[in-house]
Amino acid sequence: MKRNAHFPLAALVATTALLLGASSCNSEPGPKEPGSSKWISRVVEYRPAPGQFINTAQGKPEAAQKIVGGRDGCLSLGGFGGYVVFEFDHEVRNIPGPDFVIFGNAFSGSSEPGIVEVSPDGKSWYRLRGSEDEADRAIRDYTIEYTRPADLSAASPIAWHDSRNATGTIGPVAFHRQSYWPVFLADQPHTLTFSGICLPANASWDDQAKKYVLTAFQWGYADNWSADYDTSVGNDPDTRGSNKFDLDQAVDAEGCPVTLTIVRQIKVYTAQNQTVGSGLGETSTEICGALSLSAH
């Protein structure tokens, strides 16, 4: 955030104080500078992949604004690669333990993991490691391209192909009949391309429960039911029900550790290309807000 210093005014105040013979003993304290907010202050960019919640109350620009300033809703990122970039009104500092938390709508048996990246300047980006990044079935340098359907007035299958020469479609499912293509994007692209790490599939059929289960990964992802999900950090009860992130887990594009003292922006993207049966549809990470532990 920009902070402008008005030096002529400062000089005038100092001169006036000297003329009046003001001293620290009898001067009244001035107004305190407002503290920073622990909640997201701005969504920098929202670029979702196609998905069943896109163009609904959970998947359009108005939904992105609801994760600002607290927890007032959830934002769907769509299928693999869809992302949101946000920031706070202050730099997030690297402090002992977790540095920020991200809220999702995960629960036991329902995890839709998103990979988190951070940037100190909005240009250079670093991934925060997760437990499955190096798994045998994880695909590094994965790229997917979605093609805009001819009809945007209602739900229709959206074709994709990827860097592994696989093809498929997203949607439609029975419950959502609007277009799954993000019609609100300002550039009106004919195709959408996303790249990143594609995590292993986590869906399996539970024959006893008669439903699909989306198994949680151990640690390091947003919208993932991790062991510390319901714990609090930093003596702040608002951090319960969240995934906790530590800047000490930052790595570069080659997977080598990097040292970050502060970050200005945070990015989350859906990290699975997975379609689940029984009407669940595509896996899509949801973000329901974030909280910085550097606020004061």
PDB file of C-alpha atoms in Angstrom:
ATOM      1  CA  MET A   1       0.000   0.000   0.000  1.00  0.00           C
ATOM      2  CA  LYS A   2       1.257   3.513  -0.757  1.00  0.00           C
ATOM      3  CA  ARG A   3       1.898   5.866   2.125  1.00  0.00           C
ATOM      4  CA  ASN A   4       2.562   9.502   1.261  1.00  0.00           C
ATOM      5  CA  ALA A   5       4.595  11.719   3.605  1.00  0.00           C
ATOM      6  CA  HIS A   6       3.725  15.441   3.524  1.00  0.00           C
ATOM      7  CA  PHE A   7       7.044  16.966   4.601  1.00  0.00           C
ATOM      8  CA  PRO A   8       6.021  20.657   4.459  1.00  0.00           C
ATOM      9  CA  LEU A   9       3.254  20.043   6.988  1.00  0.00           C
ATOM     10  CA  ALA A  10       5.621  18.125   9.287  1.00  0.00           C
ATOM     11  CA  ALA A  11       8.109  20.983   9.186  1.00  0.00           C
ATOM     12  CA  LEU A  12       5.378  23.521   9.984  1.00  0.00           C
ATOM     13  CA  VAL A  13       4.230  21.517  12.998  1.00  0.00           C
ATOM     14  CA  ALA A  14       7.782  21.240  14.355  1.00  0.00           C
ATOM     15  CA  THR A  15       8.405  24.976  13.916  1.00  0.00           C
ATOM     16  CA  THR A  16       5.138  25.879  15.632  1.00  0.00           C
ATOM     17  CA  ALA A  17       6.015  23.671  18.592  1.00  0.00           C
ATOM     18  CA  LEU A  18       9.332  25.408  19.052  1.00  0.00           C
ATOM     19  CA  LEU A  19       7.751  28.885  18.890  1.00  0.00           C
ATOM     20  CA  LEU A  20       5.198  27.958  21.525  1.00  0.00           C
ATOM     21  CA  GLY A  21       7.830  26.399  23.793  1.00  0.00           C
ATOM     22  CA  ALA A  22       6.058  23.043  23.794  1.00  0.00           C
ATOM     23  CA  SER A  23       7.711  20.255  25.758  1.00  0.00           C
ATOM     24  CA  SER A  24       7.141  16.519  26.047  1.00  0.00           C
ATOM     25  CA  CYS A  25       6.085  17.043  29.664  1.00  0.00           C
ATOM     26  CA  ASN A  26       2.927  19.017  28.989  1.00  0.00           C
ATOM     27  CA  SER A  27       1.987  18.062  25.417  1.00  0.00           C
ATOM     28  CA  GLU A  28      -1.076  15.903  24.846  1.00  0.00           C
ATOM     29  CA  PRO A  29      -0.584  12.680  22.876  1.00  0.00           C
ATOM     30  CA  GLY A  30      -1.773  12.905  19.272  1.00  0.00           C
ATOM     31  CA  PRO A  31      -4.268  10.576  17.671  1.00  0.00           C
ATOM     32  CA  LYS A  32      -3.016   7.020  17.243  1.00  0.00           C
ATOM     33  CA  GLU A  33      -2.456   5.625  13.772  1.00  0.00           C
ATOM     34  CA  PRO A  34      -5.224   3.147  12.939  1.00  0.00           C
ATOM     35  CA  GLY A  35      -4.252  -0.482  13.362  1.00  0.00           C
ATOM     36  CA  SER A  36      -4.185  -2.910  10.494  1.00  0.00           C
ATOM     37  CA  SER A  37      -6.935  -5.442   9.854  1.00  0.00           C
ATOM     38  CA  LYS A  38      -6.289  -9.145  10.157  1.00  0.00           C
ATOM     39  CA  TRP A  39      -8.738  -9.877   7.321  1.00  0.00           C
ATOM     40  CA  ILE A  40      -8.243  -9.722   3.549  1.00  0.00           C
ATOM     41  CA  SER A  41      -8.312  -6.117   2.350  1.00  0.00           C
ATOM     42  CA  ARG A  42      -8.390  -6.631  -1.441  1.00  0.00           C
ATOM     43  CA  VAL A  43      -8.895  -9.308  -4.049  1.00  0.00           C
ATOM     44  CA  VAL A  44      -6.242  -8.579  -6.659  1.00  0.00           C
ATOM     45  CA  GLU A  45      -7.430 -11.086  -9.260  1.00  0.00           C
ATOM     46  CA  TYR A  46     -10.092 -13.767  -9.560  1.00  0.00           C
ATOM     47  CA  ARG A  47      -9.682 -16.050 -12.563  1.00  0.00           C
ATOM     48  CA  PRO A  48     -11.549 -19.313 -12.053  1.00  0.00           C
ATOM     49  CA  ALA A  49     -11.492 -22.387 -14.223  1.00  0.00           C
ATOM     50  CA  PRO A  50     -14.838 -23.733 -15.468  1.00  0.00           C
ATOM     51  CA  GLY A  51     -16.942 -25.382 -12.791  1.00  0.00           C
ATOM     52  CA  GLN A  52     -20.446 -26.067 -11.563  1.00  0.00           C
ATOM     53  CA  PHE A  53     -20.458 -23.103  -9.147  1.00  0.00           C
ATOM     54  CA  ILE A  54     -19.125 -20.571 -11.635  1.00  0.00           C
ATOM     55  CA  ASN A  55     -21.669 -17.821 -12.444  1.00  0.00           C
ATOM     56  CA  THR A  56     -23.563 -18.604  -9.231  1.00  0.00           C
ATOM     57  CA  ALA A  57     -23.497 -16.792  -5.876  1.00  0.00           C
ATOM     58  CA  GLN A  58     -20.228 -18.627  -5.112  1.00  0.00           C
ATOM     59  CA  GLY A  59     -18.508 -18.076  -8.428  1.00  0.00           C
ATOM     60  CA  LYS A  60     -18.561 -14.514  -9.729  1.00  0.00           C
ATOM     61  CA  PRO A  61     -16.847 -11.188  -8.920  1.00  0.00           C
ATOM     62  CA  GLU A  62     -19.420 -10.294  -6.262  1.00  0.00           C
ATOM     63  CA  ALA A  63     -18.549 -13.531  -4.457  1.00  0.00           C
ATOM     64  CA  ALA A  64     -14.871 -12.587  -4.544  1.00  0.00           C
ATOM     65  CA  GLN A  65     -15.655  -9.358  -2.702  1.00  0.00           C
ATOM     66  CA  LYS A  66     -17.364 -11.306   0.085  1.00  0.00           C
ATOM     67  CA  ILE A  67     -14.076 -12.821   1.255  1.00  0.00           C
ATOM     68  CA  VAL A  68     -12.799  -9.282   1.929  1.00  0.00           C
ATOM     69  CA  GLY A  69     -13.007  -7.955   5.487  1.00  0.00           C
ATOM     70  CA  GLY A  70     -14.090 -11.154   7.207  1.00  0.00           C
ATOM     71  CA  ARG A  71     -15.913 -14.408   6.481  1.00  0.00           C
ATOM     72  CA  ASP A  72     -19.115 -13.635   4.645  1.00  0.00           C
ATOM     73  CA  GLY A  73     -19.245 -16.380   2.026  1.00  0.00           C
ATOM     74  CA  CYS A  74     -17.198 -18.819  -0.024  1.00  0.00           C
ATOM     75  CA  LEU A  75     -15.573 -18.371  -3.415  1.00  0.00           C
ATOM     76  CA  SER A  76     -15.289 -21.281  -5.857  1.00  0.00           C
ATOM     77  CA  LEU A  77     -12.122 -21.504  -7.951  1.00  0.00           C
ATOM     78  CA  GLY A  78     -13.551 -24.023 -10.431  1.00  0.00           C
ATOM     79  CA  GLY A  79     -11.534 -26.929 -11.826  1.00  0.00           C
ATOM     80  CA  PHE A  80      -7.776 -27.385 -11.951  1.00  0.00           C
ATOM     81  CA  GLY A  81      -5.801 -24.159 -12.081  1.00  0.00           C
ATOM     82  CA  GLY A  82      -8.582 -21.705 -11.287  1.00  0.00           C
ATOM     83  CA  TYR A  83      -7.211 -19.157  -8.831  1.00  0.00           C
ATOM     84  CA  VAL A  84      -7.657 -16.110  -6.636  1.00  0.00           C
ATOM     85  CA  VAL A  85      -4.982 -13.609  -5.593  1.00  0.00           C
ATOM     86  CA  PHE A  86      -5.533 -11.460  -2.504  1.00  0.00           C
ATOM     87  CA  GLU A  87      -3.676  -9.226  -0.078  1.00  0.00           C
ATOM     88  CA  PHE A  88      -3.977  -7.621   3.338  1.00  0.00           C
ATOM     89  CA  ASP A  89      -3.535  -3.960   4.252  1.00  0.00           C
ATOM     90  CA  HIS A  90      -0.072  -4.803   5.575  1.00  0.00           C
ATOM     91  CA  GLU A  91       2.844  -7.066   4.803  1.00  0.00           C
ATOM     92  CA  VAL A  92       2.546 -10.570   6.229  1.00  0.00           C
ATOM     93  CA  ARG A  93       5.700 -11.134   8.265  1.00  0.00           C
ATOM     94  CA  ASN A  94       7.542 -14.377   8.821  1.00  0.00           C
ATOM     95  CA  ILE A  95       7.027 -14.939  12.536  1.00  0.00           C
ATOM     96  CA  PRO A  96       7.537 -18.077  14.650  1.00  0.00           C
ATOM     97  CA  GLY A  97       4.879 -20.643  13.756  1.00  0.00           C
ATOM     98  CA  PRO A  98       2.032 -20.055  11.276  1.00  0.00           C
ATOM     99  CA  ASP A  99       1.997 -16.673   9.543  1.00  0.00           C
ATOM    100  CA  PHE A 100      -1.519 -16.709   8.085  1.00  0.00           C
ATOM    101  CA  VAL A 101      -4.531 -18.978   7.810  1.00  0.00           C
ATOM    102  CA  ILE A 102      -6.995 -19.646   4.981  1.00  0.00           C
ATOM    103  CA  PHE A 103     -10.600 -20.668   5.504  1.00  0.00           C
ATOM    104  CA  GLY A 104     -12.368 -23.195   3.280  1.00  0.00           C
ATOM    105  CA  ASN A 105     -15.440 -25.378   3.618  1.00  0.00           C
ATOM    106  CA  ALA A 106     -13.671 -28.709   4.132  1.00  0.00           C
ATOM    107  CA  PHE A 107     -14.956 -31.306   6.565  1.00  0.00           C
ATOM    108  CA  SER A 108     -14.127 -34.906   7.332  1.00  0.00           C
ATOM    109  CA  GLY A 109     -14.531 -36.839   4.093  1.00  0.00           C
ATOM    110  CA  SER A 110     -14.650 -33.738   1.911  1.00  0.00           C
ATOM    111  CA  SER A 111     -11.330 -32.087   1.020  1.00  0.00           C
ATOM    112  CA  GLU A 112     -10.726 -30.200  -2.238  1.00  0.00           C
ATOM    113  CA  PRO A 113      -7.093 -29.129  -1.823  1.00  0.00           C
ATOM    114  CA  GLY A 114      -5.702 -25.925  -3.250  1.00  0.00           C
ATOM    115  CA  ILE A 115      -2.013 -25.088  -3.548  1.00  0.00           C
ATOM    116  CA  VAL A 116      -0.879 -21.812  -1.959  1.00  0.00           C
ATOM    117  CA  GLU A 117       1.733 -19.494  -3.442  1.00  0.00           C
ATOM    118  CA  VAL A 118       3.087 -16.252  -1.985  1.00  0.00           C
ATOM    119  CA  SER A 119       4.830 -13.201  -3.403  1.00  0.00           C
ATOM    120  CA  PRO A 120       6.868 -10.448  -1.746  1.00  0.00           C
ATOM    121  CA  ASP A 121       6.288  -8.046  -4.652  1.00  0.00           C
ATOM    122  CA  GLY A 122       3.395  -9.297  -6.821  1.00  0.00           C
ATOM    123  CA  LYS A 123       5.887 -10.488  -9.447  1.00  0.00           C
ATOM    124  CA  SER A 124       8.023 -13.286  -8.025  1.00  0.00           C
ATOM    125  CA  TRP A 125       6.002 -16.226  -6.712  1.00  0.00           C
ATOM    126  CA  TYR A 126       6.949 -19.049  -4.370  1.00  0.00           C
ATOM    127  CA  ARG A 127       4.994 -22.178  -3.500  1.00  0.00           C
ATOM    128  CA  LEU A 128       4.352 -23.245   0.069  1.00  0.00           C
ATOM    129  CA  ARG A 129       5.154 -26.928   0.306  1.00  0.00           C
ATOM    130  CA  GLY A 130       2.466 -29.527   0.951  1.00  0.00           C
ATOM    131  CA  SER A 131       2.584 -33.189   1.936  1.00  0.00           C
ATOM    132  CA  GLU A 132       1.679 -34.555  -1.508  1.00  0.00           C
ATOM    133  CA  ASP A 133       3.777 -32.299  -3.746  1.00  0.00           C
ATOM    134  CA  GLU A 134       6.390 -35.000  -4.294  1.00  0.00           C
ATOM    135  CA  ALA A 135       4.004 -37.983  -4.302  1.00  0.00           C
ATOM    136  CA  ASP A 136       4.442 -40.513  -7.098  1.00  0.00           C
ATOM    137  CA  ARG A 137       1.085 -39.610  -8.629  1.00  0.00           C
ATOM    138  CA  ALA A 138       1.596 -35.843  -8.400  1.00  0.00           C
ATOM    139  CA  ILE A 139       2.321 -34.240 -11.779  1.00  0.00           C
ATOM    140  CA  ARG A 140       4.790 -31.369 -11.843  1.00  0.00           C
ATOM    141  CA  ASP A 141       4.705 -28.816 -14.671  1.00  0.00           C
ATOM    142  CA  TYR A 142       1.129 -29.783 -15.454  1.00  0.00           C
ATOM    143  CA  THR A 143      -0.826 -27.634 -17.935  1.00  0.00           C
ATOM    144  CA  ILE A 144      -4.485 -27.776 -18.865  1.00  0.00           C
ATOM    145  CA  GLU A 145      -6.457 -25.861 -21.492  1.00  0.00           C
ATOM    146  CA  TYR A 146     -10.240 -25.432 -21.426  1.00  0.00           C
ATOM    147  CA  THR A 147     -12.185 -24.449 -24.558  1.00  0.00           C
ATOM    148  CA  ARG A 148     -15.141 -22.094 -24.364  1.00  0.00           C
ATOM    149  CA  PRO A 149     -18.392 -23.801 -25.433  1.00  0.00           C
ATOM    150  CA  ALA A 150     -20.473 -22.354 -28.250  1.00  0.00           C
ATOM    151  CA  ASP A 151     -23.521 -21.914 -26.016  1.00  0.00           C
ATOM    152  CA  LEU A 152     -23.010 -19.758 -22.910  1.00  0.00           C
ATOM    153  CA  SER A 153     -26.689 -19.445 -22.054  1.00  0.00           C
ATOM    154  CA  ALA A 154     -26.928 -22.746 -20.169  1.00  0.00           C
ATOM    155  CA  ALA A 155     -24.829 -25.643 -18.897  1.00  0.00           C
ATOM    156  CA  SER A 156     -23.020 -27.625 -21.550  1.00  0.00           C
ATOM    157  CA  PRO A 157     -19.885 -29.814 -21.438  1.00  0.00           C
ATOM    158  CA  ILE A 158     -16.635 -27.855 -21.443  1.00  0.00           C
ATOM    159  CA  ALA A 159     -13.814 -29.692 -23.179  1.00  0.00           C
ATOM    160  CA  TRP A 160     -10.266 -29.765 -21.864  1.00  0.00           C
ATOM    161  CA  HIS A 161      -6.947 -31.268 -22.888  1.00  0.00           C
ATOM    162  CA  ASP A 162      -3.728 -31.349 -20.912  1.00  0.00           C
ATOM    163  CA  SER A 163       0.026 -31.671 -21.203  1.00  0.00           C
ATOM    164  CA  ARG A 164      -0.226 -35.450 -20.736  1.00  0.00           C
ATOM    165  CA  ASN A 165      -2.353 -35.768 -23.905  1.00  0.00           C
ATOM    166  CA  ALA A 166      -5.421 -36.565 -21.805  1.00  0.00           C
ATOM    167  CA  THR A 167      -8.820 -35.107 -22.706  1.00  0.00           C
ATOM    168  CA  GLY A 168     -12.164 -34.800 -20.969  1.00  0.00           C
ATOM    169  CA  THR A 169     -15.041 -32.519 -20.112  1.00  0.00           C
ATOM    170  CA  ILE A 170     -16.368 -30.622 -17.125  1.00  0.00           C
ATOM    171  CA  GLY A 171     -20.109 -30.730 -16.464  1.00  0.00           C
ATOM    172  CA  PRO A 172     -22.879 -30.520 -16.513  1.00  0.00           C
ATOM    173  CA  VAL A 173     -24.299 -32.059 -13.364  1.00  0.00           C
ATOM    174  CA  ALA A 174     -27.959 -32.205 -12.480  1.00  0.00           C
ATOM    175  CA  PHE A 175     -28.031 -29.477  -9.847  1.00  0.00           C
ATOM    176  CA  HIS A 176     -26.465 -26.558 -11.721  1.00  0.00           C
ATOM    177  CA  ARG A 177     -27.886 -25.548 -15.083  1.00  0.00           C
ATOM    178  CA  GLN A 178     -26.121 -22.223 -15.712  1.00  0.00           C
ATOM    179  CA  SER A 179     -23.055 -21.966 -17.939  1.00  0.00           C
ATOM    180  CA  TYR A 180     -19.922 -23.335 -16.255  1.00  0.00           C
ATOM    181  CA  TRP A 181     -17.687 -21.018 -18.287  1.00  0.00           C
ATOM    182  CA  PRO A 182     -16.702 -17.775 -16.439  1.00  0.00           C
ATOM    183  CA  VAL A 183     -18.626 -15.374 -18.681  1.00  0.00           C
ATOM    184  CA  PHE A 184     -17.629 -12.343 -16.579  1.00  0.00           C
ATOM    185  CA  LEU A 185     -13.913 -12.402 -17.498  1.00  0.00           C
ATOM    186  CA  ALA A 186     -13.040  -9.051 -19.007  1.00  0.00           C
ATOM    187  CA  ASP A 187     -10.832 -10.451 -21.786  1.00  0.00           C
ATOM    188  CA  GLN A 188     -13.513 -12.902 -22.986  1.00  0.00           C
ATOM    189  CA  PRO A 189     -10.956 -15.620 -23.830  1.00  0.00           C
ATOM    190  CA  HIS A 190     -11.694 -18.445 -26.273  1.00  0.00           C
ATOM    191  CA  THR A 191      -9.516 -20.763 -24.174  1.00  0.00           C
ATOM    192  CA  LEU A 192      -8.326 -20.767 -20.574  1.00  0.00           C
ATOM    193  CA  THR A 193      -4.888 -22.196 -19.784  1.00  0.00           C
ATOM    194  CA  PHE A 194      -3.521 -22.938 -16.318  1.00  0.00           C
ATOM    195  CA  SER A 195      -0.287 -24.526 -15.106  1.00  0.00           C
ATOM    196  CA  GLY A 196       0.978 -25.843 -11.783  1.00  0.00           C
ATOM    197  CA  ILE A 197       1.317 -29.040  -9.781  1.00  0.00           C
ATOM    198  CA  CYS A 198      -1.558 -31.466 -10.222  1.00  0.00           C
ATOM    199  CA  LEU A 199      -2.036 -33.395  -6.987  1.00  0.00           C
ATOM    200  CA  PRO A 200      -3.143 -37.041  -6.891  1.00  0.00           C
ATOM    201  CA  ALA A 201      -6.838 -37.867  -6.952  1.00  0.00           C
ATOM    202  CA  ASN A 202      -8.336 -38.303  -3.469  1.00  0.00           C
ATOM    203  CA  ALA A 203     -11.846 -39.588  -4.248  1.00  0.00           C
ATOM    204  CA  SER A 204     -12.879 -43.138  -3.419  1.00  0.00           C
ATOM    205  CA  TRP A 205     -16.188 -44.936  -3.017  1.00  0.00           C
ATOM    206  CA  ASP A 206     -17.146 -45.834   0.564  1.00  0.00           C
ATOM    207  CA  ASP A 207     -19.278 -48.937   0.157  1.00  0.00           C
ATOM    208  CA  GLN A 208     -20.519 -48.831   3.749  1.00  0.00           C
ATOM    209  CA  ALA A 209     -21.570 -45.189   3.636  1.00  0.00           C
ATOM    210  CA  LYS A 210     -22.710 -45.489   0.004  1.00  0.00           C
ATOM    211  CA  LYS A 211     -20.990 -42.283  -1.030  1.00  0.00           C
ATOM    212  CA  TYR A 212     -17.741 -40.900  -2.372  1.00  0.00           C
ATOM    213  CA  VAL A 213     -15.175 -39.764   0.165  1.00  0.00           C
ATOM    214  CA  LEU A 214     -12.619 -37.057  -0.631  1.00  0.00           C
ATOM    215  CA  THR A 215      -9.759 -38.047   1.647  1.00  0.00           C
ATOM    216  CA  ALA A 216      -7.744 -35.269   3.284  1.00  0.00           C
ATOM    217  CA  PHE A 217      -4.052 -34.826   2.598  1.00  0.00           C
ATOM    218  CA  GLN A 218      -1.778 -34.544   5.605  1.00  0.00           C
ATOM    219  CA  TRP A 219      -0.782 -30.862   5.483  1.00  0.00           C
ATOM    220  CA  GLY A 220      -0.003 -27.804   3.373  1.00  0.00           C
ATOM    221  CA  TYR A 221      -3.175 -27.097   1.364  1.00  0.00           C
ATOM    222  CA  ALA A 222      -6.196 -24.825   1.472  1.00  0.00           C
ATOM    223  CA  ASP A 223      -9.718 -26.289   1.777  1.00  0.00           C
ATOM    224  CA  ASN A 224      -8.233 -29.500   3.158  1.00  0.00           C
ATOM    225  CA  TRP A 225      -9.394 -31.233   6.358  1.00  0.00           C
ATOM    226  CA  SER A 226      -6.005 -31.379   8.107  1.00  0.00           C
ATOM    227  CA  ALA A 227      -5.202 -32.475  11.652  1.00  0.00           C
ATOM    228  CA  ASP A 228      -4.881 -28.883  12.879  1.00  0.00           C
ATOM    229  CA  TYR A 229      -8.002 -27.620  11.116  1.00  0.00           C
ATOM    230  CA  ASP A 230      -9.979 -26.972  14.283  1.00  0.00           C
ATOM    231  CA  THR A 231      -7.099 -25.679  16.408  1.00  0.00           C
ATOM    232  CA  SER A 232      -6.364 -21.985  16.959  1.00  0.00           C
ATOM    233  CA  VAL A 233      -3.053 -20.155  16.627  1.00  0.00           C
ATOM    234  CA  GLY A 234      -1.700 -16.839  17.848  1.00  0.00           C
ATOM    235  CA  ASN A 235      -4.172 -16.743  20.739  1.00  0.00           C
ATOM    236  CA  ASP A 236      -6.864 -15.850  18.194  1.00  0.00           C
ATOM    237  CA  PRO A 237     -10.034 -17.965  18.324  1.00  0.00           C
ATOM    238  CA  ASP A 238     -10.943 -16.697  14.844  1.00  0.00           C
ATOM    239  CA  THR A 239      -8.195 -18.944  13.430  1.00  0.00           C
ATOM    240  CA  ARG A 240     -10.162 -22.107  14.200  1.00  0.00           C
ATOM    241  CA  GLY A 241     -11.613 -23.991  11.240  1.00  0.00           C
ATOM    242  CA  SER A 242      -8.749 -23.103   8.916  1.00  0.00           C
ATOM    243  CA  ASN A 243      -5.590 -24.331   7.238  1.00  0.00           C
ATOM    244  CA  LYS A 244      -2.428 -22.843   8.733  1.00  0.00           C
ATOM    245  CA  PHE A 245       0.507 -21.681   6.596  1.00  0.00           C
ATOM    246  CA  ASP A 246       4.133 -20.950   7.456  1.00  0.00           C
ATOM    247  CA  LEU A 247       6.400 -18.906   5.179  1.00  0.00           C
ATOM    248  CA  ASP A 248       9.251 -21.179   6.224  1.00  0.00           C
ATOM    249  CA  GLN A 249       7.738 -23.748   3.817  1.00  0.00           C
ATOM    250  CA  ALA A 250       8.375 -21.549   0.771  1.00  0.00           C
ATOM    251  CA  VAL A 251      10.198 -23.095  -2.209  1.00  0.00           C
ATOM    252  CA  ASP A 252      11.098 -21.827  -5.676  1.00  0.00           C
ATOM    253  CA  ALA A 253      10.108 -23.302  -9.033  1.00  0.00           C
ATOM    254  CA  GLU A 254      12.792 -25.993  -8.664  1.00  0.00           C
ATOM    255  CA  GLY A 255      11.572 -26.976  -5.213  1.00  0.00           C
ATOM    256  CA  CYS A 256      14.540 -25.416  -3.422  1.00  0.00           C
ATOM    257  CA  PRO A 257      13.847 -23.675  -0.080  1.00  0.00           C
ATOM    258  CA  VAL A 258      13.843 -19.886  -0.074  1.00  0.00           C
ATOM    259  CA  THR A 259      13.918 -17.465   2.836  1.00  0.00           C
ATOM    260  CA  LEU A 260      11.069 -14.953   2.902  1.00  0.00           C
ATOM    261  CA  THR A 261      10.797 -12.297   5.584  1.00  0.00           C
ATOM    262  CA  ILE A 262       7.566 -10.756   4.289  1.00  0.00           C
ATOM    263  CA  VAL A 263       4.958 -11.348   1.589  1.00  0.00           C
ATOM    264  CA  ARG A 264       2.487  -8.923   0.039  1.00  0.00           C
ATOM    265  CA  GLN A 265       0.189 -11.187  -1.976  1.00  0.00           C
ATOM    266  CA  ILE A 266      -1.178 -14.721  -1.658  1.00  0.00           C
ATOM    267  CA  LYS A 267      -2.500 -16.947  -4.441  1.00  0.00           C
ATOM    268  CA  VAL A 268      -4.559 -20.131  -4.149  1.00  0.00           C
ATOM    269  CA  TYR A 269      -5.358 -22.441  -7.065  1.00  0.00           C
ATOM    270  CA  THR A 270      -7.347 -25.670  -7.397  1.00  0.00           C
ATOM    271  CA  ALA A 271      -4.726 -28.420  -7.478  1.00  0.00           C
ATOM    272  CA  GLN A 272      -6.643 -31.456  -8.755  1.00  0.00           C
ATOM    273  CA  ASN A 273      -8.110 -32.379 -12.131  1.00  0.00           C
ATOM    274  CA  GLN A 274     -10.740 -34.750 -10.821  1.00  0.00           C
ATOM    275  CA  THR A 275     -14.385 -35.440 -11.589  1.00  0.00           C
ATOM    276  CA  VAL A 276     -16.339 -37.402  -8.983  1.00  0.00           C
ATOM    277  CA  GLY A 277     -19.506 -39.380  -9.576  1.00  0.00           C
ATOM    278  CA  SER A 278     -22.865 -39.322  -7.796  1.00  0.00           C
ATOM    279  CA  GLY A 279     -23.447 -35.717  -8.798  1.00  0.00           C
ATOM    280  CA  LEU A 280     -20.378 -34.315  -7.025  1.00  0.00           C
ATOM    281  CA  GLY A 281     -18.795 -33.202 -10.286  1.00  0.00           C
ATOM    282  CA  GLU A 282     -15.401 -31.564 -10.589  1.00  0.00           C
ATOM    283  CA  THR A 283     -13.164 -30.969  -7.600  1.00  0.00           C
ATOM    284  CA  SER A 284     -13.011 -27.215  -6.979  1.00  0.00           C
ATOM    285  CA  THR A 285     -11.235 -25.489  -4.110  1.00  0.00           C
ATOM    286  CA  GLU A 286     -13.352 -23.030  -2.141  1.00  0.00           C
ATOM    287  CA  ILE A 287     -11.908 -20.039  -0.285  1.00  0.00           C
ATOM    288  CA  CYS A 288     -13.986 -18.485   2.502  1.00  0.00           C
ATOM    289  CA  GLY A 289     -11.560 -15.832   3.725  1.00  0.00           C
ATOM    290  CA  ALA A 290      -8.081 -15.516   5.211  1.00  0.00           C
ATOM    291  CA  LEU A 291      -6.481 -14.059   8.327  1.00  0.00           C
ATOM    292  CA  SER A 292      -3.014 -12.583   8.830  1.00  0.00           C
ATOM    293  CA  LEU A 293      -1.178 -13.075  12.109  1.00  0.00           C
ATOM    294  CA  SER A 294       0.892  -9.926  11.445  1.00  0.00           C
ATOM    295  CA  ALA A 295      -1.977  -7.489  12.019  1.00  0.00           C
ATOM    296  CA  HIS A 296      -1.632  -5.001  14.888  1.00  0.00           C
TER     297      HIS A 296
END
